[in-house]
Amino acid sequence: MAHGSTPDSVAPRRPDDPGRVGAGPDQRAATAFERATSVRPTDDPGTWAWAVPDGWQQGRGAYGGLPVAAAVRAVERQAADADPGTRLRSMSVEILAPVPVGDTAVTVTALRRGSSVAAYDVAVRADAAPTPDAPVLVHAAVTRGADRVPDLDLRSAPWGPPPAPVSPSWADVPVVPVEAPFGPVFGQHVEFRPVSGLPLQGRPEDVLAWVRFRDRDESRPYDEAQVAALADAAWPVTLVALATMRPLVTLTFTLDLLVDPATLDPRQPLLHHGRLVAGDAGYLVEIRQLWAPDGRLVTHNVQTMAIIR
């Protein structure tokens, strides 16, 4: 964004030890991303405390994948008892203002709970105990659903998803540092293996890059928050066509999660494919997809962006 289990994969968390996840003998040290997106219950039901860490910025606030992931975590925790057996299916996010370093509150409201699908409203506000009229920094509508019609394999249908983009194996693509001062601060936490579409080429080209978080536990599966955040890790396609840097901001972010993250190989990164759809008067629409090495489409993400100046 310009500026991704099971519900117990990051919960329960010992309140006296925020650096660890899991329970009992399965407890382990949390990764940097898990610490950065951890939410804690408060005395107010439906409100979760989130401490936005330093070192994950893009521009004036946290990179967009972080509040997206925190929203996923909060809904996942709240749905663990209320809507067991569901997982993230889709979310629509509005980035209303930069999310600064410090304490925030993530408020989750159940809009509807059906037999298989549940819908939630999420608002991220600055301050651990915001007043009711405190401005919303990030708003999200999150849909979770249980598995349906397991006998239908859409990948083999004629109208199924398109084939994965052609790319070298991730192991054959070298890692390229993308971090401050030439890249965003949060880039220090992400391993980028770019294939095509480097920023500031001055000509249009799709972005292809293998991505994953640097600090990871390869014995643990991918989770919903991790995948959702990785969908936003790579740079916008617009920056590829530009010859000089211009600031961009993401206004809206929609994501469909198309596979169970637990079925992904945690030892391998995901392939990001970004392409520009259209633009007018400084507003742009970009499609961003994550693909698994086995050819499955993992996420479909559409972002509306604006060139600030």
Tab-separated table of N, CA, C and O in Angstrom, residues 3 7 46 51 59 66 76 104 119 145 150 157 159 161 176 207 241 250 253 258:
chain	number	residue	atom	x	y	z
A	3	HIS	N	2.178	5.046	1.013
A	3	HIS	CA	2.366	5.849	2.240
A	3	HIS	C	3.653	5.401	2.871
A	3	HIS	O	3.836	5.289	3.796
A	7	PRO	N	-7.528	-19.656	14.449
A	7	PRO	CA	-7.628	-18.556	15.391
A	7	PRO	C	-6.630	-18.597	16.517
A	7	PRO	O	-6.305	-17.560	17.082
A	46	GLY	N	-15.027	-6.040	22.601
A	46	GLY	CA	-15.024	-5.612	21.216
A	46	GLY	C	-13.934	-4.621	20.868
A	46	GLY	O	-13.761	-4.278	19.695
A	51	ALA	N	-0.412	-1.761	19.859
A	51	ALA	CA	0.725	-0.845	19.963
A	51	ALA	C	1.461	-0.843	18.631
A	51	ALA	O	2.123	-1.821	18.278
A	59	GLY	N	6.277	6.420	4.711
A	59	GLY	CA	5.827	7.797	4.763
A	59	GLY	C	5.565	8.213	6.201
A	59	GLY	O	6.332	7.898	7.111
A	66	LEU	N	0.222	-3.237	7.754
A	66	LEU	CA	0.202	-3.422	9.212
A	66	LEU	C	-1.198	-3.223	9.799
A	66	LEU	O	-1.683	-4.106	10.510
A	76	GLU	N	-10.150	-12.079	13.962
A	76	GLU	CA	-9.859	-13.496	14.169
A	76	GLU	C	-10.009	-13.864	15.640
A	76	GLU	O	-10.596	-14.902	15.987
A	104	THR	N	-2.984	2.384	19.833
A	104	THR	CA	-4.229	2.540	19.088
A	104	THR	C	-5.264	1.579	19.645
A	104	THR	O	-4.934	0.632	20.367
A	119	ALA	N	-20.047	-11.233	9.234
A	119	ALA	CA	-19.529	-9.951	8.749
A	119	ALA	C	-19.223	-9.049	9.929
A	119	ALA	O	-20.011	-8.960	10.880
A	145	GLY	N	-15.953	-16.829	6.564
A	145	GLY	CA	-16.899	-17.859	6.175
A	145	GLY	C	-16.344	-19.255	6.370
A	145	GLY	O	-15.128	-19.464	6.334
A	150	PRO	N	-17.111	-28.689	-0.832
A	150	PRO	CA	-15.731	-29.137	-1.006
A	150	PRO	C	-15.507	-30.011	-2.235
A	150	PRO	O	-14.364	-30.236	-2.643
A	157	ALA	N	-12.096	-25.899	-13.605
A	157	ALA	CA	-13.234	-25.460	-14.412
A	157	ALA	C	-12.758	-24.548	-15.541
A	157	ALA	O	-11.769	-23.831	-15.390
A	159	TRP	N	-13.927	-21.840	-16.474
A	159	TRP	CA	-14.023	-20.437	-16.057
A	159	TRP	C	-13.261	-20.198	-14.751
A	159	TRP	O	-13.513	-19.229	-14.051
A	161	PRO	N	-9.645	-19.716	-12.362
A	161	PRO	CA	-8.670	-18.626	-12.342
A	161	PRO	C	-7.659	-18.761	-13.472
A	161	PRO	O	-7.420	-19.856	-13.998
A	176	VAL	N	17.079	-8.553	-3.153
A	176	VAL	CA	17.470	-7.161	-3.353
A	176	VAL	C	16.974	-6.357	-2.156
A	176	VAL	O	15.770	-6.339	-1.874
A	207	VAL	N	4.803	-5.531	-12.179
A	207	VAL	CA	5.718	-5.863	-11.088
A	207	VAL	C	5.587	-7.348	-10.767
A	207	VAL	O	4.498	-7.836	-10.479
A	241	ALA	N	6.509	3.159	-13.851
A	241	ALA	CA	6.367	3.999	-15.039
A	241	ALA	C	6.947	5.392	-14.848
A	241	ALA	O	7.262	6.077	-15.823
A	250	THR	N	-2.602	5.281	-0.779
A	250	THR	CA	-3.690	4.331	-1.039
A	250	THR	C	-4.952	4.826	-0.351
A	250	THR	O	-4.941	5.130	0.841
A	253	PHE	N	-8.590	-0.396	-0.355
A	253	PHE	CA	-7.851	-1.658	-0.445
A	253	PHE	C	-8.865	-2.778	-0.271
A	253	PHE	O	-9.506	-2.876	0.782
A	258	LEU	N	-8.115	-16.503	-1.232
A	258	LEU	CA	-8.676	-17.567	-2.060
A	258	LEU	C	-8.188	-18.963	-1.708
A	258	LEU	O	-8.648	-19.943	-2.317
